[in-house]
Amino acid sequence: MDEQQEMKVKNPWHRPHIFLVAFGISVGIIIMVAIAVVQNKPLHQKYKYGIVLDAGSSHTSVYIYEWPAEKENNTGMVRQKHACSVKGKGISSYSGTPEKAGESLKECMDEAKKTIPKQRHQETPVYLGATAGMRLLKMDNDIASEKVLASVETSLQTYPFSYQGARIITGQEEGAFGWITVNYLSENFITASGTVGALDLGGASTQITFVSGQEVESLDNSIDFRLYGNDYRLYTHSFLCYGKDQVLKLSLEQQIKPKLDVTDNIILEDPCFHPGYEMNKSFQSVFDSPCVKMVTHSKTGQTFKHKGIGDWKKCQEAITKVFNTSYCRYSRCSFNDVFQPPVKGRFGAFSAYYFVMNFLNVTTDNSLDDAKKKLGSYCTTHWNTLKQKHPGVKEKYLSEYCFSGTYIITLLEDGYKFTPEDWKNTNFIRTIKDSEAGWTLGYMLNLTNMIPAEAPDTPLLPFGGYVSLMLVLSLLIFVCLILGYIFFRRPSGPAHKEII
């Protein structure tokens, strides 16, 4: 038979079938990846809440914090949701009518009820911490301070929250919790950037807190924390009576005392107040605090004329007199025989530090010398000019900015021994990531144990890394399947043969 017939050896699957199988494998891999993404997608977030009342000397603020319910031990997760400023003065001002102290909180606590979901009310802790204003009241009248605290306690217990107590916190706690707040919000506890020191200034006290790295010679100025697996030994001190309001009384006392026995018609020419400023003030308004010595009863009902002359250098000299630097029993001191190691590193200055310097537009963007010049120029501004320029600012506050700004610079430079370089390393801050800097967040974190002593467990890979890895692995599987299929089905013999 002369006819030749060629027979090709065919694969058992036709070519279209191969594409169908490959398509099925690829679809399966895509579905697998999609399921993995959906499965690991965070669920609808549920939040928990906490309330802290900052009962300061001049006013009370109510802060509401929130955090994801399933991640309450992860740093940087707690944030400030709402803040409310209680109308009126601080609770210590109600010493004569203590029942009104609790009543004053009503408006802000009603806001808290509306802000926090009703189903979370009963599990939301409420803390009230009273600071230097109540410390002074306790020194002056212990019974009155107890009645004020009882009043706010009764008021807070009427709300559907988990009441955790109202107490006067120590100056050391105020400084340390402020330091925790600033570094927690900045996520410094889990980064290699190091911590920042905390400078807090209120109406009745001021605090300085930082990690010094040196031996603290006074146990009263040392506090230890273990946070996220790291140990921190802090230097901290709170100067009672050295908040901006009380130190003004101290300065006025220094200027008034030499004139008390000389004349009944006292005219106090104050270099820390603007030229053109003139006000009749009672002796009682100056000497109504445990921070200053009481004048004789014959003077308490009388008045003196407070007249501004606007001389910044003389103002700084007058303020320096409220610091006692004549004696130090330690290797070095700040003032008033208080041990302090050399300041170290960066600092965040908040509360009145920020409000005063922000109003004056005096920041660390300027050198220390430039800040002094700017403040010196401001203090010489005529009082009438200043009132016309800032018609919306209360005259009491407006009149005191020269004094307060000069006090801040003097406190840092002469009190804490800040150098021009330390000044550059200090930032005046109000908020960090939309949460106000202050002691309240650190206080709540400490009481709720939301900052673990040891570093919290973390997944091997972050969520994005996990998804990326799954995708790469799926592609590799797909390629391997295709190659395996090709090699498995390739004919082992010749492609064709002849049949005769």
Short mmCIF file of C-alpha atoms in Angstrom, two decimals:
data_model
loop_
_atom_site.label_atom_id
_atom_site.label_comp_id
_atom_site.label_asym_id
_atom_site.label_seq_id
_atom_site.Cartn_x
_atom_site.Cartn_y
_atom_site.Cartn_z
CA MET A 1 0.00 0.00 0.00
CA ASP A 2 1.66 3.16 -1.29
CA GLU A 3 -0.58 5.65 0.55
CA GLN A 4 0.99 7.18 3.56
CA GLN A 5 -1.10 8.37 6.46
CA GLU A 6 0.26 10.58 9.16
CA MET A 7 -1.26 10.29 12.60
CA LYS A 8 -0.52 12.96 15.20
CA VAL A 9 -0.50 11.98 18.82
CA LYS A 10 -3.10 14.18 20.49
CA ASN A 11 -3.41 15.22 24.15
CA PRO A 12 -6.37 13.65 25.91
CA TRP A 13 -7.85 17.18 26.55
CA HIS A 14 -8.65 19.45 23.69
CA ARG A 15 -7.00 22.89 23.78
CA PRO A 16 -10.21 24.80 24.77
CA HIS A 17 -10.51 22.58 27.82
CA ILE A 18 -7.05 23.63 28.95
CA PHE A 19 -8.09 27.28 28.91
CA LEU A 20 -11.25 26.46 30.82
CA VAL A 21 -9.30 24.68 33.54
CA ALA A 22 -6.79 27.50 33.77
CA PHE A 23 -9.62 30.00 33.96
CA GLY A 24 -11.23 27.99 36.75
CA ILE A 25 -7.99 27.89 38.73
CA SER A 26 -7.47 31.63 38.39
CA VAL A 27 -11.06 32.35 39.41
CA GLY A 28 -10.62 30.11 42.43
CA ILE A 29 -7.47 31.92 43.49
CA ILE A 30 -9.12 35.30 43.09
CA ILE A 31 -12.04 34.13 45.21
CA MET A 32 -9.60 32.85 47.85
CA VAL A 33 -7.85 36.20 48.03
CA ALA A 34 -11.16 38.05 48.14
CA ILE A 35 -12.39 35.87 51.00
CA ALA A 36 -9.15 36.47 52.90
CA VAL A 37 -9.53 40.23 52.48
CA VAL A 38 -13.17 40.25 53.53
CA GLN A 39 -12.54 37.85 56.39
CA ASN A 40 -9.80 40.06 57.82
CA LYS A 41 -11.54 43.35 57.21
CA PRO A 42 -12.11 45.18 60.53
CA LEU A 43 -15.66 44.86 61.75
CA HIS A 44 -17.85 47.82 62.54
CA GLN A 45 -16.03 49.64 65.32
CA LYS A 46 -17.47 49.54 68.82
CA TYR A 47 -16.26 52.15 71.29
CA LYS A 48 -15.86 52.48 75.02
CA TYR A 49 -15.84 55.78 76.87
CA GLY A 50 -14.39 57.47 79.92
CA ILE A 51 -15.07 60.84 81.58
CA VAL A 52 -12.55 62.91 83.55
CA LEU A 53 -13.37 66.20 85.27
CA ASP A 54 -10.45 68.57 85.71
CA ALA A 55 -11.44 70.68 88.71
CA GLY A 56 -8.83 73.43 88.47
CA SER A 57 -8.38 76.58 90.50
CA SER A 58 -10.02 78.93 87.98
CA HIS A 59 -12.48 76.64 86.19
CA THR A 60 -13.61 73.04 85.69
CA SER A 61 -13.43 71.15 82.39
CA VAL A 62 -15.16 67.90 81.50
CA TYR A 63 -13.35 65.62 79.02
CA ILE A 64 -14.89 62.61 77.29
CA TYR A 65 -12.49 60.02 75.87
CA GLU A 66 -13.25 57.14 73.53
CA TRP A 67 -11.35 54.10 72.30
CA PRO A 68 -12.06 50.98 70.20
CA ALA A 69 -13.48 48.35 72.53
CA GLU A 70 -11.31 45.52 71.18
CA LYS A 71 -8.05 47.53 71.12
CA GLU A 72 -7.98 49.33 74.42
CA ASN A 73 -4.38 48.34 75.19
CA ASN A 74 -2.86 49.60 71.95
CA THR A 75 -1.01 52.88 72.24
CA GLY A 76 -2.42 55.91 70.51
CA MET A 77 -5.93 54.48 70.37
CA VAL A 78 -7.58 56.64 73.05
CA ARG A 79 -8.69 60.04 71.81
CA GLN A 80 -10.65 62.98 73.11
CA LYS A 81 -14.19 62.93 71.76
CA HIS A 82 -15.67 65.95 73.51
CA ALA A 83 -14.76 68.73 75.94
CA CYS A 84 -17.02 71.02 77.94
CA SER A 85 -16.00 74.01 80.04
CA VAL A 86 -18.11 74.43 83.15
CA LYS A 87 -19.50 77.93 83.54
CA GLY A 88 -18.24 79.92 86.49
CA LYS A 89 -15.13 79.59 88.61
CA GLY A 90 -13.45 76.47 89.97
CA ILE A 91 -15.16 74.35 92.61
CA SER A 92 -12.87 75.74 95.32
CA SER A 93 -14.64 79.10 94.90
CA TYR A 94 -17.80 77.53 96.35
CA SER A 95 -16.32 77.06 99.82
CA GLY A 96 -19.01 79.32 101.30
CA THR A 97 -21.85 77.66 99.37
CA PRO A 98 -20.63 74.08 98.75
CA GLU A 99 -23.98 72.83 97.45
CA LYS A 100 -23.49 75.02 94.37
CA ALA A 101 -20.26 73.23 93.46
CA GLY A 102 -22.18 70.12 92.42
CA GLU A 103 -24.92 72.15 90.72
CA SER A 104 -22.32 73.89 88.55
CA LEU A 105 -21.47 70.60 86.80
CA LYS A 106 -25.00 69.92 85.56
CA GLU A 107 -24.83 71.49 82.10
CA CYS A 108 -21.61 69.73 81.08
CA MET A 109 -22.65 66.38 82.56
CA ASP A 110 -25.95 66.59 80.67
CA GLU A 111 -23.88 67.07 77.51
CA ALA A 112 -21.96 63.92 78.42
CA LYS A 113 -25.22 61.96 78.62
CA LYS A 114 -26.09 63.04 75.09
CA THR A 115 -22.60 62.49 73.68
CA ILE A 116 -22.08 58.93 74.96
CA PRO A 117 -24.41 56.24 73.53
CA LYS A 118 -27.06 55.24 76.06
CA GLN A 119 -26.10 51.56 75.94
CA ARG A 120 -22.58 52.53 77.12
CA HIS A 121 -23.64 54.72 80.06
CA GLN A 122 -23.42 52.17 82.86
CA GLU A 123 -19.95 50.96 81.89
CA THR A 124 -18.47 54.46 81.40
CA PRO A 125 -16.20 55.43 84.32
CA VAL A 126 -16.31 58.96 85.73
CA TYR A 127 -13.37 60.46 87.61
CA LEU A 128 -13.03 63.90 89.16
CA GLY A 129 -9.57 65.16 90.01
CA ALA A 130 -9.22 68.45 91.87
CA THR A 131 -5.90 70.28 91.62
CA ALA A 132 -4.16 73.22 93.25
CA GLY A 133 -7.25 75.33 93.98
CA MET A 134 -8.64 72.60 96.18
CA ARG A 135 -5.21 71.91 97.67
CA LEU A 136 -5.11 75.51 98.83
CA LEU A 137 -8.67 75.33 100.18
CA LYS A 138 -7.78 72.17 102.09
CA MET A 139 -4.80 73.98 103.63
CA ASP A 140 -6.99 76.92 104.58
CA ASN A 141 -10.24 75.16 105.53
CA ASP A 142 -10.27 71.38 105.55
CA ILE A 143 -13.94 71.12 106.48
CA ALA A 144 -14.98 73.38 103.61
CA SER A 145 -12.95 71.33 101.12
CA GLU A 146 -14.63 68.12 102.29
CA LYS A 147 -18.07 69.70 101.85
CA VAL A 148 -17.23 70.82 98.32
CA LEU A 149 -16.03 67.33 97.38
CA ALA A 150 -19.15 65.81 98.94
CA SER A 151 -21.29 68.15 96.85
CA VAL A 152 -19.68 67.20 93.53
CA GLU A 153 -19.79 63.53 94.53
CA THR A 154 -23.53 63.70 95.19
CA SER A 155 -24.08 65.43 91.86
CA LEU A 156 -22.01 62.97 89.82
CA GLN A 157 -23.72 59.96 91.40
CA THR A 158 -27.08 61.09 90.00
CA TYR A 159 -25.86 60.33 86.46
CA PRO A 160 -26.10 56.85 84.89
CA PHE A 161 -22.34 56.46 84.65
CA SER A 162 -19.93 54.34 86.70
CA TYR A 163 -18.83 56.84 89.33
CA GLN A 164 -15.22 56.19 90.40
CA GLY A 165 -14.65 58.94 92.94
CA ALA A 166 -13.73 62.59 93.38
CA ARG A 167 -10.48 63.48 95.09
CA ILE A 168 -7.73 66.05 95.35
CA ILE A 169 -4.75 64.80 93.36
CA THR A 170 -1.22 65.60 94.46
CA GLY A 171 1.07 67.93 92.57
CA GLN A 172 3.36 65.00 91.83
CA GLU A 173 0.46 63.09 90.23
CA GLU A 174 -0.57 66.13 88.21
CA GLY A 175 2.94 66.48 86.79
CA ALA A 176 3.43 62.77 86.10
CA PHE A 177 0.05 62.25 84.43
CA GLY A 178 0.63 65.31 82.26
CA TRP A 179 3.90 63.73 81.13
CA ILE A 180 2.11 60.46 80.36
CA THR A 181 -0.55 62.27 78.32
CA VAL A 182 1.93 64.16 76.14
CA ASN A 183 4.07 61.11 75.42
CA TYR A 184 1.12 58.74 74.95
CA LEU A 185 -0.54 60.97 72.37
CA SER A 186 2.81 61.46 70.61
CA GLU A 187 3.32 57.66 70.63
CA ASN A 188 6.75 58.15 72.16
CA PHE A 189 6.40 55.02 74.29
CA ILE A 190 6.64 52.76 71.21
CA THR A 191 9.10 54.71 69.08
CA ALA A 192 12.81 55.30 69.27
CA SER A 193 12.43 59.08 69.35
CA GLY A 194 12.58 59.28 73.14
CA THR A 195 10.21 61.03 75.51
CA VAL A 196 9.55 64.74 75.94
CA GLY A 197 9.36 66.63 79.20
CA ALA A 198 6.09 68.22 80.37
CA LEU A 199 5.61 71.80 81.56
CA ASP A 200 2.19 72.56 83.02
CA LEU A 201 1.01 75.95 84.26
CA GLY A 202 -2.31 76.54 85.95
CA GLY A 203 -3.79 79.29 88.05
CA ALA A 204 -2.49 78.06 91.40
CA SER A 205 0.42 75.73 90.65
CA THR A 206 2.99 74.81 88.02
CA GLN A 207 4.63 71.45 87.28
CA ILE A 208 7.84 70.33 85.59
CA THR A 209 8.41 66.65 84.70
CA PHE A 210 11.10 64.97 82.60
CA VAL A 211 13.39 61.93 82.38
CA SER A 212 16.70 63.32 83.60
CA GLY A 213 18.98 60.29 83.42
CA GLN A 214 20.63 61.45 86.64
CA GLU A 215 20.21 60.37 90.22
CA VAL A 216 17.32 62.17 91.86
CA GLU A 217 18.55 63.39 95.24
CA SER A 218 15.08 64.00 96.68
CA LEU A 219 12.59 61.13 96.92
CA ASP A 220 9.73 63.63 96.83
CA ASN A 221 10.76 64.49 93.28
CA SER A 222 11.07 60.96 91.90
CA ILE A 223 8.44 58.66 90.44
CA ASP A 224 8.88 55.41 88.50
CA PHE A 225 6.73 53.98 85.71
CA ARG A 226 6.96 50.80 83.65
CA LEU A 227 5.15 51.38 80.37
CA TYR A 228 5.11 49.14 77.30
CA GLY A 229 8.08 47.16 78.56
CA ASN A 230 10.28 50.18 79.35
CA ASP A 231 11.21 51.63 82.73
CA TYR A 232 11.06 55.40 83.26
CA ARG A 233 12.38 57.28 86.27
CA LEU A 234 10.92 60.75 86.24
CA TYR A 235 11.98 63.91 87.94
CA THR A 236 8.84 65.85 88.81
CA HIS A 237 7.92 68.73 91.05
CA SER A 238 4.82 70.83 91.54
CA PHE A 239 5.18 74.36 92.88
CA LEU A 240 2.03 75.21 94.79
CA CYS A 241 1.32 78.96 94.77
CA TYR A 242 3.34 79.42 91.57
CA GLY A 243 0.48 79.24 89.10
CA LYS A 244 -0.02 82.49 87.20
CA ASP A 245 -2.87 83.77 89.39
CA GLN A 246 -1.26 83.03 92.73
CA VAL A 247 2.18 84.27 91.72
CA LEU A 248 0.57 87.59 90.77
CA LYS A 249 -0.64 87.84 94.37
CA LEU A 250 2.88 87.01 95.56
CA SER A 251 4.34 89.75 93.38
CA LEU A 252 1.77 92.31 94.52
CA GLU A 253 2.46 91.34 98.13
CA GLN A 254 6.17 91.99 97.61
CA GLN A 255 5.40 95.46 96.28
CA ILE A 256 2.67 96.38 98.78
CA LYS A 257 4.23 95.23 102.05
CA PRO A 258 6.87 98.02 102.32
CA LYS A 259 4.10 100.62 101.98
CA LEU A 260 1.59 99.19 104.45
CA ASP A 261 2.95 101.00 107.49
CA VAL A 262 3.84 104.19 105.66
CA THR A 263 0.51 105.46 104.39
CA ASP A 264 -3.13 104.52 104.11
CA ASN A 265 -3.44 105.88 100.58
CA ILE A 266 -1.26 103.40 98.76
CA ILE A 267 -0.55 103.92 95.07
CA LEU A 268 1.17 100.89 93.62
CA GLU A 269 3.07 101.70 90.42
CA ASP A 270 3.35 98.28 88.82
CA PRO A 271 5.87 97.75 85.98
CA CYS A 272 4.01 94.59 84.90
CA PHE A 273 0.85 96.46 83.92
CA HIS A 274 0.41 98.74 80.93
CA PRO A 275 0.85 102.52 81.06
CA GLY A 276 -2.57 104.09 81.41
CA TYR A 277 -3.93 101.16 83.43
CA GLU A 278 -5.42 102.33 86.72
CA MET A 279 -7.71 100.38 89.02
CA ASN A 280 -8.82 100.56 92.66
CA LYS A 281 -8.42 97.13 94.24
CA SER A 282 -9.11 95.81 97.72
CA PHE A 283 -6.38 94.43 99.93
CA GLN A 284 -8.64 91.42 100.37
CA SER A 285 -8.32 90.59 96.64
CA VAL A 286 -4.55 90.19 97.12
CA PHE A 287 -4.36 88.71 100.60
CA ASP A 288 -7.23 86.19 100.36
CA SER A 289 -4.99 83.20 99.75
CA PRO A 290 -2.84 80.91 101.92
CA CYS A 291 -0.01 81.70 99.47
CA VAL A 292 0.38 85.21 100.86
CA LYS A 293 0.58 86.46 104.42
CA MET A 294 -2.60 87.98 105.76
CA VAL A 295 -2.66 91.71 106.37
CA THR A 296 -4.07 93.15 109.57
CA HIS A 297 -7.86 93.18 109.83
CA SER A 298 -7.81 96.96 109.74
CA LYS A 299 -6.55 96.83 106.14
CA THR A 300 -8.70 94.04 104.68
CA GLY A 301 -11.62 96.34 103.90
CA GLN A 302 -9.47 99.08 102.42
CA THR A 303 -8.35 99.63 98.85
CA PHE A 304 -5.21 100.66 97.01
CA LYS A 305 -4.68 102.21 93.61
CA HIS A 306 -3.07 99.82 91.14
CA LYS A 307 -1.36 101.84 88.44
CA GLY A 308 0.56 100.44 85.47
CA ILE A 309 3.82 101.92 84.20
CA GLY A 310 4.76 99.28 81.58
CA ASP A 311 8.46 98.65 82.17
CA TRP A 312 9.38 95.09 81.16
CA LYS A 313 12.87 94.99 82.71
CA LYS A 314 11.58 96.25 86.06
CA CYS A 315 8.70 93.79 85.76
CA GLN A 316 11.14 90.90 85.42
CA GLU A 317 13.13 92.19 88.39
CA ALA A 318 9.94 92.31 90.48
CA ILE A 319 8.95 88.76 89.48
CA THR A 320 12.43 87.43 90.25
CA LYS A 321 11.87 88.40 93.89
CA VAL A 322 9.19 85.72 94.30
CA PHE A 323 11.89 83.06 93.73
CA ASN A 324 14.05 82.27 96.73
CA THR A 325 17.45 81.18 95.41
CA SER A 326 19.48 82.05 98.52
CA TYR A 327 19.59 78.52 99.94
CA CYS A 328 19.94 74.99 98.50
CA ARG A 329 20.68 71.86 100.50
CA TYR A 330 21.23 69.73 97.38
CA SER A 331 23.89 69.71 94.69
CA ARG A 332 21.69 72.04 92.66
CA CYS A 333 18.21 73.56 92.95
CA SER A 334 15.63 75.38 90.87
CA PHE A 335 14.31 77.72 93.58
CA ASN A 336 12.79 77.60 97.08
CA ASP A 337 15.29 74.88 98.09
CA VAL A 338 13.80 72.38 95.60
CA PHE A 339 16.19 69.90 94.02
CA GLN A 340 16.30 69.85 90.23
CA PRO A 341 18.77 68.17 87.89
CA PRO A 342 19.70 70.00 84.68
CA VAL A 343 16.82 70.07 82.21
CA LYS A 344 17.29 67.63 79.36
CA GLY A 345 15.76 67.07 75.94
CA ARG A 346 12.62 68.44 74.36
CA PHE A 347 9.67 69.86 76.30
CA GLY A 348 5.99 70.39 75.66
CA ALA A 349 4.51 73.38 77.52
CA PHE A 350 0.72 73.38 77.82
CA SER A 351 -2.28 74.80 79.69
CA ALA A 352 -1.63 78.47 80.60
CA TYR A 353 1.81 78.29 78.97
CA TYR A 354 0.08 77.89 75.63
CA PHE A 355 -2.83 80.30 76.14
CA VAL A 356 -0.63 83.16 77.32
CA MET A 357 2.15 82.77 74.78
CA ASN A 358 -0.27 82.12 71.93
CA PHE A 359 -2.10 85.36 72.68
CA LEU A 360 1.19 87.25 72.82
CA ASN A 361 2.41 85.51 69.66
CA VAL A 362 5.61 84.70 71.50
CA THR A 363 6.75 81.22 70.54
CA THR A 364 9.92 79.20 70.31
CA ASP A 365 10.11 80.03 66.60
CA ASN A 366 11.82 83.14 67.93
CA SER A 367 15.06 83.03 69.88
CA LEU A 368 14.80 83.69 73.61
CA ASP A 369 16.20 87.18 73.11
CA ASP A 370 13.66 87.91 70.35
CA ALA A 371 10.85 86.69 72.61
CA LYS A 372 12.00 89.07 75.34
CA LYS A 373 12.10 91.99 72.91
CA LYS A 374 8.63 91.21 71.61
CA LEU A 375 7.24 90.95 75.13
CA GLY A 376 9.03 94.13 76.17
CA SER A 377 7.39 96.00 73.31
CA TYR A 378 3.98 94.59 74.20
CA CYS A 379 4.23 95.63 77.85
CA THR A 380 4.89 99.27 76.89
CA THR A 381 1.68 99.44 74.83
CA HIS A 382 -0.79 101.96 76.27
CA TRP A 383 -3.78 100.41 78.02
CA ASN A 384 -6.36 102.27 75.92
CA THR A 385 -4.67 101.15 72.70
CA LEU A 386 -4.73 97.57 73.89
CA LYS A 387 -8.43 97.68 74.78
CA GLN A 388 -9.28 99.04 71.33
CA LYS A 389 -7.24 96.32 69.66
CA HIS A 390 -8.82 93.47 71.67
CA PRO A 391 -12.41 94.51 72.43
CA GLY A 392 -13.57 90.91 72.87
CA VAL A 393 -11.10 90.00 75.64
CA LYS A 394 -12.12 90.48 79.26
CA GLU A 395 -10.22 93.39 80.76
CA LYS A 396 -9.02 91.34 83.72
CA TYR A 397 -7.30 88.81 81.43
CA LEU A 398 -6.08 91.46 79.02
CA SER A 399 -4.46 93.48 81.78
CA GLU A 400 -2.52 90.46 83.08
CA TYR A 401 -0.95 89.13 79.88
CA CYS A 402 2.17 91.29 80.28
CA PHE A 403 2.70 89.95 83.78
CA SER A 404 1.92 86.33 82.83
CA GLY A 405 4.18 86.33 79.77
CA THR A 406 7.05 87.86 81.74
CA TYR A 407 6.49 85.34 84.51
CA ILE A 408 6.66 82.42 82.05
CA ILE A 409 9.98 83.56 80.60
CA THR A 410 11.37 84.28 84.08
CA LEU A 411 10.18 80.93 85.44
CA LEU A 412 11.83 79.02 82.61
CA GLU A 413 15.06 80.99 82.50
CA ASP A 414 15.67 81.92 86.15
CA GLY A 415 13.54 79.31 87.89
CA TYR A 416 14.16 76.12 85.91
CA LYS A 417 17.50 77.33 84.45
CA PHE A 418 16.52 76.96 80.80
CA THR A 419 19.22 78.01 78.34
CA PRO A 420 18.48 79.62 74.94
CA GLU A 421 18.92 76.14 73.45
CA ASP A 422 16.40 74.66 75.91
CA TRP A 423 14.00 77.42 74.86
CA LYS A 424 14.32 76.31 71.22
CA ASN A 425 13.57 72.73 72.29
CA THR A 426 10.32 73.78 73.97
CA ASN A 427 7.01 73.77 72.10
CA PHE A 428 3.92 75.56 73.37
CA ILE A 429 1.07 73.17 72.64
CA ARG A 430 -2.65 73.01 73.21
CA THR A 431 -3.56 69.75 71.53
CA ILE A 432 -1.88 66.63 70.18
CA LYS A 433 -3.89 64.74 67.56
CA ASP A 434 -7.07 66.64 68.51
CA SER A 435 -6.73 65.76 72.22
CA GLU A 436 -5.89 68.48 74.72
CA ALA A 437 -2.55 68.21 76.48
CA GLY A 438 -2.96 67.97 80.23
CA TRP A 439 -3.05 65.50 83.09
CA THR A 440 -6.60 64.14 82.59
CA LEU A 441 -5.92 61.54 79.89
CA GLY A 442 -2.87 60.18 81.71
CA TYR A 443 -4.94 60.01 84.91
CA MET A 444 -7.65 57.91 83.24
CA LEU A 445 -5.14 55.68 81.44
CA ASN A 446 -3.43 54.96 84.74
CA LEU A 447 -6.61 54.20 86.70
CA THR A 448 -8.04 51.97 83.97
CA ASN A 449 -4.71 50.17 83.43
CA MET A 450 -4.85 50.88 79.71
CA ILE A 451 -1.09 51.31 79.44
CA PRO A 452 0.32 47.84 80.08
CA ALA A 453 3.57 47.36 81.95
CA GLU A 454 4.75 44.99 79.22
CA ALA A 455 4.62 45.58 75.49
CA PRO A 456 1.31 44.27 74.07
CA ASP A 457 1.33 41.32 71.68
CA THR A 458 1.24 42.25 68.02
CA PRO A 459 0.42 40.08 64.97
CA LEU A 460 3.30 38.64 62.97
CA LEU A 461 2.34 40.76 59.97
CA PRO A 462 0.21 43.87 59.70
CA PHE A 463 -3.11 43.53 57.89
CA GLY A 464 -1.83 45.06 54.64
CA GLY A 465 1.24 42.84 54.68
CA TYR A 466 -0.90 39.76 55.22
CA VAL A 467 -3.10 40.54 52.21
CA SER A 468 -0.06 41.28 50.02
CA LEU A 469 1.57 38.02 51.03
CA MET A 470 -1.61 36.06 50.27
CA LEU A 471 -1.80 37.64 46.84
CA VAL A 472 1.83 36.81 45.99
CA LEU A 473 1.41 33.25 47.20
CA SER A 474 -1.76 32.85 45.14
CA LEU A 475 0.02 34.05 42.00
CA LEU A 476 2.86 31.64 42.62
CA ILE A 477 0.38 28.80 43.04
CA PHE A 478 -1.29 29.79 39.80
CA VAL A 479 2.00 29.81 37.89
CA CYS A 480 3.02 26.46 39.37
CA LEU A 481 -0.29 24.87 38.40
CA ILE A 482 0.03 26.06 34.81
CA LEU A 483 3.64 24.87 34.51
CA GLY A 484 2.76 21.57 36.15
CA TYR A 485 -0.11 21.03 33.77
CA ILE A 486 2.05 21.77 30.73
CA PHE A 487 4.84 19.43 31.80
CA PHE A 488 2.45 16.68 32.89
CA ARG A 489 0.56 16.56 29.60
CA ARG A 490 3.56 16.95 27.23
CA PRO A 491 3.97 13.80 25.05
CA SER A 492 6.96 11.64 25.93
CA GLY A 493 7.45 10.16 22.39
CA PRO A 494 7.84 11.66 18.89
CA ALA A 495 5.21 14.07 17.78
CA HIS A 496 4.11 11.76 14.83
CA LYS A 497 4.89 8.49 13.04
CA GLU A 498 4.40 7.00 9.56
CA ILE A 499 2.14 4.02 8.82
CA ILE A 500 2.76 2.18 5.48
#
